[in-house]
mmCIF file of C-alpha atoms in Angstrom:
data_model
loop_
_atom_site.group_PDB
_atom_site.id
_atom_site.type_symbol
_atom_site.label_atom_id
_atom_site.label_comp_id
_atom_site.label_asym_id
_atom_site.label_seq_id
_atom_site.Cartn_x
_atom_site.Cartn_y
_atom_site.Cartn_z
ATOM 1 C CA MET A 747 16.871 201.021 -43.199
ATOM 2 C CA PRO A 748 13.311 201.796 -41.706
ATOM 3 C CA HIS A 749 10.672 202.269 -44.246
ATOM 4 C CA PRO A 750 9.465 205.847 -45.398
ATOM 5 C CA THR A 751 6.348 207.526 -42.713
ATOM 6 C CA LEU A 752 3.238 207.474 -44.793
ATOM 7 C CA ILE A 753 1.193 210.759 -43.791
ATOM 8 C CA ASN A 754 -2.262 210.131 -45.505
ATOM 9 C CA THR A 755 -5.092 212.020 -44.041
ATOM 10 C CA THR A 756 -7.554 212.028 -47.694
ATOM 11 C CA GLY A 757 -8.606 208.834 -47.300
ATOM 12 C CA LEU A 758 -7.267 207.387 -50.432
ATOM 13 C CA VAL A 759 -5.574 204.536 -50.080
ATOM 14 C CA LEU A 760 -1.126 205.438 -50.548
ATOM 15 C CA GLU A 761 1.085 202.420 -51.287
ATOM 16 C CA PRO A 762 4.551 203.116 -52.332
ATOM 17 C CA LEU A 763 6.102 200.861 -54.813
ATOM 18 C CA ALA A 764 9.794 200.486 -55.202
ATOM 19 C CA LEU A 765 10.412 199.599 -59.068
ATOM 20 C CA ALA A 766 13.168 199.896 -61.390
ATOM 21 C CA ASP A 767 13.286 201.673 -65.030
ATOM 22 C CA GLU A 768 14.752 200.237 -68.126
ATOM 23 C CA GLU A 769 18.195 200.987 -67.271
ATOM 24 C CA GLY A 770 18.073 199.487 -63.333
ATOM 25 C CA VAL A 771 17.291 202.814 -61.882
ATOM 26 C CA PRO A 772 15.555 202.675 -58.748
ATOM 27 C CA GLN A 773 12.060 204.363 -59.057
ATOM 28 C CA VAL A 774 9.995 205.276 -56.134
ATOM 29 C CA VAL A 775 6.397 204.965 -56.820
ATOM 30 C CA PRO A 776 3.460 205.922 -54.880
ATOM 31 C CA LEU A 777 0.826 204.475 -56.096
ATOM 32 C CA ILE A 778 -2.728 205.903 -55.008
ATOM 33 C CA GLN A 779 -6.119 204.184 -55.588
ATOM 34 C CA GLY A 780 -9.764 205.271 -54.663
ATOM 35 C CA THR A 781 -12.704 203.756 -55.016
ATOM 36 C CA TRP A 782 -16.737 204.602 -55.341
ATOM 37 C CA HIS A 783 -19.785 202.617 -55.321
ATOM 38 C CA ILE A 784 -22.001 203.003 -58.616
ATOM 39 C CA GLY A 785 -25.447 203.521 -57.563
ATOM 40 C CA PRO A 786 -28.633 203.803 -59.379
ATOM 41 C CA LYS A 787 -28.069 206.283 -62.305
ATOM 42 C CA GLY A 788 -25.036 206.748 -61.873
ATOM 43 C CA LYS A 789 -24.864 208.815 -58.025
ATOM 44 C CA LEU A 790 -21.540 208.008 -57.090
ATOM 45 C CA SER A 791 -20.530 207.495 -53.118
ATOM 46 C CA TRP A 792 -17.301 207.413 -52.031
ATOM 47 C CA LEU A 793 -16.894 203.960 -49.793
ATOM 48 C CA GLU A 794 -15.694 204.991 -46.372
ATOM 49 C CA LYS A 795 -14.043 201.406 -45.966
ATOM 50 C CA GLN A 796 -11.561 201.481 -49.303
ATOM 51 C CA PRO A 797 -10.280 198.359 -50.853
ATOM 52 C CA PRO A 798 -6.212 197.836 -50.518
ATOM 53 C CA VAL A 799 -4.384 197.567 -53.935
ATOM 54 C CA ARG A 800 -4.357 194.464 -55.408
ATOM 55 C CA LEU A 801 -0.337 194.242 -55.976
ATOM 56 C CA ALA A 802 -0.373 190.767 -57.584
ATOM 57 C CA GLY A 803 -3.049 191.684 -59.541
ATOM 58 C CA ASP A 804 -6.234 188.757 -59.913
ATOM 59 C CA TRP A 805 -6.710 186.379 -62.878
ATOM 60 C CA ARG A 806 -10.014 184.301 -63.465
ATOM 61 C CA GLY A 807 -8.289 181.512 -62.393
ATOM 62 C CA ASP A 808 -5.056 179.943 -63.647
ATOM 63 C CA PRO A 809 -2.799 182.413 -65.056
ATOM 64 C CA ALA A 810 -1.606 180.213 -67.751
ATOM 65 C CA ASN A 811 -4.501 179.952 -69.431
ATOM 66 C CA THR A 812 -7.135 182.197 -68.343
ATOM 67 C CA SER A 813 -7.442 186.179 -68.618
ATOM 68 C CA MET A 814 -6.244 188.754 -66.053
ATOM 69 C CA ARG A 815 -9.015 190.339 -64.255
ATOM 70 C CA LEU A 816 -6.712 192.807 -62.519
ATOM 71 C CA GLU A 817 -3.365 193.708 -63.451
ATOM 72 C CA PRO A 818 -0.388 193.460 -61.275
ATOM 73 C CA GLN A 819 1.064 196.758 -60.226
ATOM 74 C CA ILE A 820 4.667 196.503 -62.391
ATOM 75 C CA ALA A 821 3.980 199.739 -64.297
ATOM 76 C CA PHE A 822 6.420 202.760 -62.728
ATOM 77 C CA CYS A 823 4.366 205.171 -65.037
ATOM 78 C CA LYS A 824 1.645 204.556 -68.284
ATOM 79 C CA PRO A 825 2.903 207.182 -70.643
ATOM 80 C CA ALA A 826 0.339 206.594 -73.586
ATOM 81 C CA GLY A 827 -2.660 208.038 -71.518
ATOM 82 C CA THR A 828 -5.684 206.497 -68.791
ATOM 83 C CA ASP A 829 -6.417 203.083 -69.143
ATOM 84 C CA VAL A 830 -9.841 202.336 -69.390
ATOM 85 C CA VAL A 831 -11.598 199.258 -68.166
ATOM 86 C CA LEU A 832 -15.136 197.632 -68.015
ATOM 87 C CA LEU A 833 -15.745 194.633 -65.525
ATOM 88 C CA GLY A 834 -19.251 192.761 -65.569
ATOM 89 C CA HIS A 835 -21.787 190.999 -67.845
ATOM 90 C CA ALA A 836 -23.851 192.170 -70.785
ATOM 91 C CA HIS A 837 -27.227 192.547 -70.189
ATOM 92 C CA ALA A 838 -29.684 191.200 -72.359
ATOM 93 C CA PRO A 839 -32.313 193.989 -73.367
ATOM 94 C CA GLU A 840 -35.303 192.152 -72.873
ATOM 95 C CA ARG A 841 -36.380 188.849 -72.231
ATOM 96 C CA GLY A 842 -35.432 185.638 -74.629
ATOM 97 C CA ALA A 843 -33.007 188.636 -76.968
ATOM 98 C CA THR A 844 -30.559 186.733 -78.977
ATOM 99 C CA GLN A 845 -27.959 189.692 -79.450
ATOM 100 C CA SER A 846 -27.363 193.347 -78.235
ATOM 101 C CA GLN A 847 -24.688 195.507 -77.357
ATOM 102 C CA VAL A 848 -22.269 196.846 -74.933
ATOM 103 C CA GLY A 849 -20.592 200.156 -74.683
ATOM 104 C CA LEU A 850 -17.968 202.252 -73.487
ATOM 105 C CA LYS A 851 -17.024 205.826 -74.141
ATOM 106 C CA LEU A 852 -14.785 207.847 -71.713
ATOM 107 C CA GLY A 853 -12.590 210.733 -72.824
ATOM 108 C CA SER A 854 -11.133 209.540 -76.188
ATOM 109 C CA ALA A 855 -11.669 206.122 -75.341
ATOM 110 C CA GLN A 856 -14.087 204.052 -77.028
ATOM 111 C CA LYS A 857 -15.364 200.472 -77.556
ATOM 112 C CA VAL A 858 -18.368 198.943 -79.013
ATOM 113 C CA ALA A 859 -19.059 195.134 -79.276
ATOM 114 C CA ARG A 860 -21.712 193.293 -80.678
ATOM 115 C CA VAL A 861 -23.083 190.566 -77.945
ATOM 116 C CA LEU A 862 -24.759 187.362 -79.362
ATOM 117 C CA GLY A 863 -26.129 183.896 -77.616
ATOM 118 C CA ASP A 864 -24.298 181.178 -77.173
ATOM 119 C CA ARG A 865 -23.511 179.539 -81.195
ATOM 120 C CA HIS A 866 -21.481 177.078 -83.315
ATOM 121 C CA LEU A 867 -19.966 176.054 -86.131
ATOM 122 C CA ARG A 868 -21.457 172.819 -87.308
ATOM 123 C CA ARG A 869 -20.532 170.659 -90.509
ATOM 124 C CA GLY A 870 -23.559 169.510 -91.951
ATOM 125 C CA VAL A 871 -24.990 168.323 -95.236
ATOM 126 C CA GLY A 872 -24.559 171.356 -97.333
ATOM 127 C CA GLY A 873 -21.087 172.035 -95.390
ATOM 128 C CA LEU A 874 -20.220 174.186 -92.770
ATOM 129 C CA SER A 875 -22.768 176.369 -91.049
ATOM 130 C CA ILE A 876 -23.075 178.820 -87.530
ATOM 131 C CA SER A 877 -25.626 178.055 -85.647
ATOM 132 C CA ALA A 878 -28.318 180.560 -84.922
ATOM 133 C CA PRO A 879 -27.649 182.614 -81.453
ATOM 134 C CA ALA A 880 -29.560 181.276 -78.405
ATOM 135 C CA PRO A 881 -31.571 183.737 -75.895
ATOM 136 C CA PHE A 882 -29.571 184.997 -73.017
ATOM 137 C CA ASP A 883 -30.216 186.948 -69.390
ATOM 138 C CA ARG A 884 -26.530 187.908 -69.415
ATOM 139 C CA ILE A 885 -22.847 186.980 -70.178
ATOM 140 C CA PRO A 886 -19.594 187.735 -68.573
ATOM 141 C CA ILE A 887 -17.322 190.557 -70.238
ATOM 142 C CA VAL A 888 -14.559 188.472 -70.461
ATOM 143 C CA TYR A 889 -11.677 187.282 -73.071
ATOM 144 C CA GLU A 890 -12.972 184.068 -72.651
ATOM 145 C CA ARG A 891 -15.906 185.011 -74.775
ATOM 146 C CA ALA A 892 -14.043 186.644 -77.361
ATOM 147 C CA PHE A 893 -12.439 185.297 -80.382
ATOM 148 C CA GLY A 894 -9.159 183.993 -79.686
ATOM 149 C CA GLY A 895 -7.919 180.751 -78.207
ATOM 150 C CA TRP A 896 -5.803 177.267 -79.101
ATOM 151 C CA ASP A 897 -6.049 174.960 -82.015
ATOM 152 C CA ARG A 898 -4.426 171.642 -80.651
ATOM 153 C CA ARG A 899 -6.159 169.081 -82.982
ATOM 154 C CA HIS A 900 -3.110 168.574 -85.001
ATOM 155 C CA GLU A 901 -1.189 165.147 -83.809
ATOM 156 C CA ASP A 902 2.545 167.112 -84.152
ATOM 157 C CA ALA A 903 1.971 169.253 -80.858
ATOM 158 C CA ALA A 904 4.729 171.539 -83.010
ATOM 159 C CA GLN A 905 1.642 172.446 -85.157
ATOM 160 C CA HIS A 906 -0.187 173.761 -82.704
ATOM 161 C CA ARG A 907 -1.520 177.065 -83.247
ATOM 162 C CA CYS A 908 -2.619 180.021 -80.629
ATOM 163 C CA GLU A 909 -4.513 183.283 -81.559
ATOM 164 C CA TRP A 910 -1.678 185.116 -79.848
ATOM 165 C CA ARG A 911 -4.354 188.497 -79.037
ATOM 166 C CA ASN A 912 -5.891 186.075 -77.389
ATOM 167 C CA PRO A 913 -4.684 182.803 -76.140
ATOM 168 C CA VAL A 914 -7.574 182.359 -73.711
ATOM 169 C CA GLY A 915 -10.849 182.895 -76.093
ATOM 170 C CA VAL A 916 -12.966 180.744 -78.532
ATOM 171 C CA GLY A 917 -13.277 180.235 -82.317
ATOM 172 C CA PHE A 918 -9.936 180.406 -83.755
ATOM 173 C CA LEU A 919 -9.517 177.466 -85.913
ATOM 174 C CA ASP A 920 -6.515 176.340 -87.807
ATOM 175 C CA GLU A 921 -7.607 176.512 -91.425
ATOM 176 C CA ARG A 922 -4.942 172.968 -92.682
ATOM 177 C CA LEU A 923 -7.236 171.044 -90.587
ATOM 178 C CA ARG A 924 -10.729 169.926 -91.678
ATOM 179 C CA LEU A 925 -13.394 170.378 -88.819
ATOM 180 C CA ASP A 926 -15.255 167.275 -87.814
ATOM 181 C CA HIS A 927 -16.610 168.286 -84.275
ATOM 182 C CA GLU A 928 -19.062 171.295 -83.323
ATOM 183 C CA GLN A 929 -16.766 174.110 -82.614
ATOM 184 C CA ALA A 930 -18.420 176.919 -80.000
ATOM 185 C CA LEU A 931 -17.821 180.671 -81.210
ATOM 186 C CA PRO A 932 -17.508 184.060 -79.663
ATOM 187 C CA ASN A 933 -19.973 185.834 -77.772
ATOM 188 C CA PHE A 934 -18.512 189.272 -78.424
ATOM 189 C CA GLU A 935 -17.126 190.272 -81.589
ATOM 190 C CA ASP A 936 -16.314 193.725 -83.420
ATOM 191 C CA PRO A 937 -19.837 194.987 -85.550
ATOM 192 C CA GLU A 938 -17.262 196.085 -88.188
ATOM 193 C CA HIS A 939 -15.346 192.463 -87.890
ATOM 194 C CA PRO A 940 -17.563 190.067 -87.731
ATOM 195 C CA TYR A 941 -16.704 186.338 -87.547
ATOM 196 C CA GLY A 942 -17.150 184.545 -90.848
ATOM 197 C CA GLY A 943 -15.559 181.079 -90.544
ATOM 198 C CA PRO A 944 -12.250 178.735 -90.419
ATOM 199 C CA GLY A 945 -9.362 180.950 -90.622
ATOM 200 C CA ASP A 946 -10.853 184.038 -90.528
ATOM 201 C CA THR A 947 -8.781 186.009 -87.472
ATOM 202 C CA PRO A 948 -11.572 188.980 -86.298
ATOM 203 C CA PRO A 949 -9.952 191.425 -83.913
ATOM 204 C CA PRO A 950 -10.352 189.864 -80.044
ATOM 205 C CA ALA A 951 -13.406 192.140 -79.057
ATOM 206 C CA GLY A 952 -12.954 192.825 -75.020
ATOM 207 C CA PHE A 953 -12.959 195.125 -72.512
ATOM 208 C CA GLY A 954 -10.351 193.933 -69.428
ATOM 209 C CA PHE A 955 -7.177 194.486 -69.143
ATOM 210 C CA ILE A 956 -4.215 192.841 -71.651
ATOM 211 C CA SER A 957 -2.372 190.227 -70.486
ATOM 212 C CA PRO A 958 1.602 190.897 -70.628
ATOM 213 C CA ASP A 959 2.584 188.060 -72.858
ATOM 214 C CA TRP A 960 -0.309 188.840 -75.230
ATOM 215 C CA GLN A 961 -0.423 191.258 -78.424
ATOM 216 C CA PRO A 962 -0.250 193.705 -79.626
ATOM 217 C CA ARG A 963 0.973 194.409 -76.071
ATOM 218 C CA GLN A 964 4.176 191.519 -75.695
ATOM 219 C CA ALA A 965 5.656 193.182 -78.725
ATOM 220 C CA LEU A 966 6.403 196.489 -76.955
ATOM 221 C CA ALA A 967 8.229 194.560 -74.642
ATOM 222 C CA GLY A 968 11.356 194.677 -76.523
ATOM 223 C CA THR A 969 13.789 191.812 -78.244
ATOM 224 C CA TYR A 970 14.939 189.245 -75.696
ATOM 225 C CA ASP A 971 17.484 187.302 -78.175
ATOM 226 C CA GLU A 972 21.369 185.790 -77.176
ATOM 227 C CA THR A 973 22.465 189.914 -78.082
ATOM 228 C CA TRP A 974 20.461 190.766 -75.060
ATOM 229 C CA THR A 975 21.697 187.761 -73.250
ATOM 230 C CA GLN A 976 25.081 188.761 -73.553
ATOM 231 C CA THR A 977 25.162 192.702 -73.622
ATOM 232 C CA ARG A 978 22.119 193.544 -70.997
ATOM 233 C CA LYS A 979 20.601 191.028 -69.338
ATOM 234 C CA PRO A 980 18.731 191.683 -66.444
ATOM 235 C CA LEU A 981 17.465 194.770 -67.821
ATOM 236 C CA LEU A 982 14.917 195.383 -70.106
ATOM 237 C CA ALA A 983 15.581 195.196 -73.901
ATOM 238 C CA ARG A 984 16.950 197.987 -75.677
ATOM 239 C CA ASP A 985 13.624 198.478 -77.884
ATOM 240 C CA PHE A 986 11.661 197.960 -74.676
ATOM 241 C CA LYS A 987 9.006 200.842 -75.139
ATOM 242 C CA ARG A 988 7.080 202.236 -71.886
ATOM 243 C CA SER A 989 3.639 202.231 -73.484
ATOM 244 C CA PHE A 990 4.205 198.473 -72.624
ATOM 245 C CA PHE A 991 3.100 199.437 -69.396
ATOM 246 C CA ASN A 992 -0.561 200.551 -70.215
ATOM 247 C CA ALA A 993 -2.585 197.253 -70.377
ATOM 248 C CA ALA A 994 -5.963 198.438 -71.452
ATOM 249 C CA SER A 995 -8.059 196.499 -73.924
ATOM 250 C CA PRO A 996 -7.322 198.857 -78.059
ATOM 251 C CA GLY A 997 -9.781 201.418 -78.373
ATOM 252 C CA LEU A 998 -9.476 202.116 -73.980
ATOM 253 C CA VAL A 999 -6.200 203.928 -73.816
ATOM 254 C CA THR A 1000 -6.881 207.576 -73.862
ATOM 255 C CA GLN A 1001 -4.896 210.014 -75.953
ATOM 256 C CA GLY A 1002 -3.360 211.588 -73.109
ATOM 257 C CA HIS A 1003 -4.087 211.492 -68.888
ATOM 258 C CA LEU A 1004 -7.356 212.054 -67.596
ATOM 259 C CA GLN A 1005 -7.886 215.205 -65.269
ATOM 260 C CA GLY A 1006 -10.956 213.854 -63.516
ATOM 261 C CA GLN A 1007 -14.721 215.380 -64.413
ATOM 262 C CA GLU A 1008 -15.245 213.492 -67.332
ATOM 263 C CA GLU A 1009 -18.321 211.690 -68.384
ATOM 264 C CA ALA A 1010 -18.535 207.712 -68.399
ATOM 265 C CA VAL A 1011 -21.140 206.426 -70.287
ATOM 266 C CA VAL A 1012 -21.553 202.290 -70.595
ATOM 267 C CA LEU A 1013 -24.261 200.390 -72.498
ATOM 268 C CA GLY A 1014 -25.372 197.038 -72.027
ATOM 269 C CA ALA A 1015 -23.812 196.264 -69.521
ATOM 270 C CA SER A 1016 -26.698 196.834 -66.221
ATOM 271 C CA PRO A 1017 -30.013 196.295 -65.712
ATOM 272 C CA GLU A 1018 -30.200 199.947 -66.564
ATOM 273 C CA GLY A 1019 -29.187 199.265 -69.808
ATOM 274 C CA ARG A 1020 -27.552 202.677 -70.272
ATOM 275 C CA LEU A 1021 -25.207 204.054 -66.808
ATOM 276 C CA ALA A 1022 -23.665 207.503 -66.936
ATOM 277 C CA PHE A 1023 -21.402 208.814 -64.560
ATOM 278 C CA PHE A 1024 -18.993 211.910 -64.506
ATOM 279 C CA LEU A 1025 -15.613 210.933 -62.212
ATOM 280 C CA PRO A 1026 -15.572 212.303 -59.382
ATOM 281 C CA ALA A 1027 -14.514 216.191 -58.734
ATOM 282 C CA ARG A 1028 -12.533 214.628 -55.119
ATOM 283 C CA GLY A 1029 -9.407 216.828 -56.306
ATOM 284 C CA ALA A 1030 -6.105 215.706 -57.470
ATOM 285 C CA PRO A 1031 -3.662 213.981 -55.367
ATOM 286 C CA ARG A 1032 -0.435 215.316 -54.823
ATOM 287 C CA CYS A 1033 2.518 213.981 -52.844
ATOM 288 C CA ARG A 1034 5.099 215.337 -51.191
ATOM 289 C CA ILE A 1035 8.748 213.269 -50.937
ATOM 290 C CA GLU A 1036 11.030 213.866 -47.825
ATOM 291 C CA THR A 1037 14.546 212.420 -48.230
ATOM 292 C CA ARG A 1038 16.829 211.015 -45.653
ATOM 293 C CA SER A 1039 19.114 214.403 -46.366
ATOM 294 C CA ARG A 1040 15.798 216.451 -45.541
ATOM 295 C CA LYS A 1041 15.017 217.576 -49.240
ATOM 296 C CA ARG A 1042 11.493 217.965 -50.055
ATOM 297 C CA VAL A 1043 10.509 216.690 -53.084
ATOM 298 C CA ALA A 1044 6.803 217.936 -55.374
ATOM 299 C CA LEU A 1045 5.069 215.068 -57.277
ATOM 300 C CA GLU A 1046 1.814 215.439 -59.317
ATOM 301 C CA PRO A 1047 0.470 212.173 -59.897
ATOM 302 C CA LEU A 1048 -1.476 210.776 -63.110
ATOM 303 C CA LEU A 1049 -4.705 209.747 -62.922
ATOM 304 C CA ASP A 1050 -3.507 206.403 -65.234
ATOM 305 C CA THR A 1051 -6.326 203.797 -64.801
ATOM 306 C CA VAL A 1052 -9.752 203.703 -64.597
ATOM 307 C CA ILE A 1053 -11.501 200.180 -63.603
ATOM 308 C CA ILE A 1054 -15.395 200.649 -63.512
ATOM 309 C CA ASP A 1055 -16.810 197.150 -62.179
ATOM 310 C CA LEU A 1056 -20.547 196.960 -62.474
ATOM 311 C CA ASP A 1057 -20.446 193.470 -60.823
ATOM 312 C CA LEU A 1058 -19.355 194.936 -58.069
ATOM 313 C CA ARG A 1059 -21.024 198.457 -58.951
ATOM 314 C CA ALA A 1060 -17.196 200.070 -58.224
ATOM 315 C CA LEU A 1061 -15.580 202.850 -59.779
ATOM 316 C CA THR A 1062 -11.384 202.567 -58.864
ATOM 317 C CA LEU A 1063 -9.416 205.560 -59.437
ATOM 318 C CA ILE A 1064 -5.641 204.953 -59.966
ATOM 319 C CA TRP A 1065 -2.826 207.716 -59.816
ATOM 320 C CA ARG A 1066 0.694 207.333 -60.169
ATOM 321 C CA SER A 1067 3.924 209.321 -60.272
ATOM 322 C CA PRO A 1068 7.402 208.107 -60.211
ATOM 323 C CA TRP A 1069 10.660 209.633 -59.102
ATOM 324 C CA SER A 1070 14.038 208.537 -59.577
ATOM 325 C CA SER A 1071 16.313 207.695 -56.536
ATOM 326 C CA ALA A 1072 19.991 206.103 -56.091
ATOM 327 C CA ASN A 1073 18.775 203.904 -53.417
ATOM 328 C CA GLY A 1074 14.926 203.716 -53.724
ATOM 329 C CA LEU A 1075 12.629 203.559 -51.178
ATOM 330 C CA HIS A 1076 16.042 203.679 -48.551
ATOM 331 C CA ASP A 1077 16.278 207.010 -49.765
ATOM 332 C CA VAL A 1078 12.858 208.302 -48.613
ATOM 333 C CA ARG A 1079 11.951 209.784 -45.062
ATOM 334 C CA SER A 1080 8.421 210.167 -45.331
ATOM 335 C CA ILE A 1081 5.699 210.637 -48.005
ATOM 336 C CA GLU A 1082 2.797 212.917 -47.711
ATOM 337 C CA LEU A 1083 -0.496 212.170 -49.743
ATOM 338 C CA GLN A 1084 -2.844 215.884 -49.817
ATOM 339 C CA ILE A 1085 -5.815 216.614 -52.504
ATOM 340 C CA ALA A 1086 -5.317 219.336 -53.779
ATOM 341 C CA ARG A 1087 -8.546 221.419 -54.920
ATOM 342 C CA PRO A 1088 -8.533 223.954 -57.918
ATOM 343 C CA GLY A 1089 -5.654 226.507 -57.738
ATOM 344 C CA GLN A 1090 -4.380 225.194 -54.856
ATOM 345 C CA SER A 1091 -0.250 224.621 -55.084
ATOM 346 C CA SER A 1092 0.911 221.172 -53.820
#
C-alpha cells in the first residue's frame, strides 16, 4: 500500500504520524510544525528553511541520566492544554551578579525561578552551612541544575534513594546518612520554596520537558501490574490518563489550548533582560484527509506545543489532530494542509 500523498504549499512542516489510542485503535495524526527566528526586541521572522520535526526527540546526553531537550512525538493528543517550554540560559543582570530570576508567561502558563550562582552544602566546625552563591555570567536552564538527583552513598544499593520529580538534578540527600563531603546545590529554585538543607525536598524549578518516567507525569501513565499483564497487555493501562501526553513543566501547561497571537514574556533568559513578542498571526492550519474510498475528512489541529529556544533564538509551534481509522495510514489517500484565515472555512 503506497504512502499517502502530502499536499502542502503553506511553508509549514507536515509530518503524518501513525499511532494508536488506549484501545489500540489506529490514529492518523497530522503533526504540523512552524519555526520563526526571534530577533532583537522580540521581532519574529519566518524561517525560509524550516527545521524538520525531531520525531525521536533529543536528550542532552545519555537518556538514562540526562534531561530531555525535545520530546519524542508519541502523543496523538495533548488534552490538558498547550505545553509551553523554555530552552536557553539564565543571564546575569550585571557583571558580578550572584543571583537573578528567570520568568516565563504565555497565556495562563507562567513560572518564575530564582537563579543562584554555584554554591555548596558544607560541614564545618559549627555544623552544616550553605556557601554564598558565586558570581556567574550565564547558567544553562536545565533540570541538571535544579533540585533532584540520586543519593547513592549507602553501601547497600537497595537503599539508594532518588528524587523522582527530577532524577537528573542536584542537591537531593538521604537524611538518614551523615554528610561528610561537599554537596553541590541547585542553581534554580522556586522562590517560595528555597532549599533548606538535608531532608528538604523543594519542587524542582524547571522550564523544560518532563521525561515520561518522571513524576508527576509517570503517575498518569497508569498501573502495569500482574493484572495488566494477564488481562490487557500490550494495550495501555485502564487507568491511563491522556494528560500524560502533556509534557511541560508544572505551571507551564495552559488552561485550554492557545489560539495564536497571545503575548509571550520572558525575563532573565536573554541579554535583553526582558523579551516580549506575540505568537504569530499566520493563520490556523487546517487539514483535509482524503481516504482510499474518496471520503473527505476535515480536521482542525490544535496548537499544543510552544517551544521558545533562546540559545537558537527560535520559536517553534506545533499543532496536531488525531483521526481514527481501522487501518491507519493505509486508509489515507492524501493529506492536504491549508492555512485558514479569520472567517475562512476549511
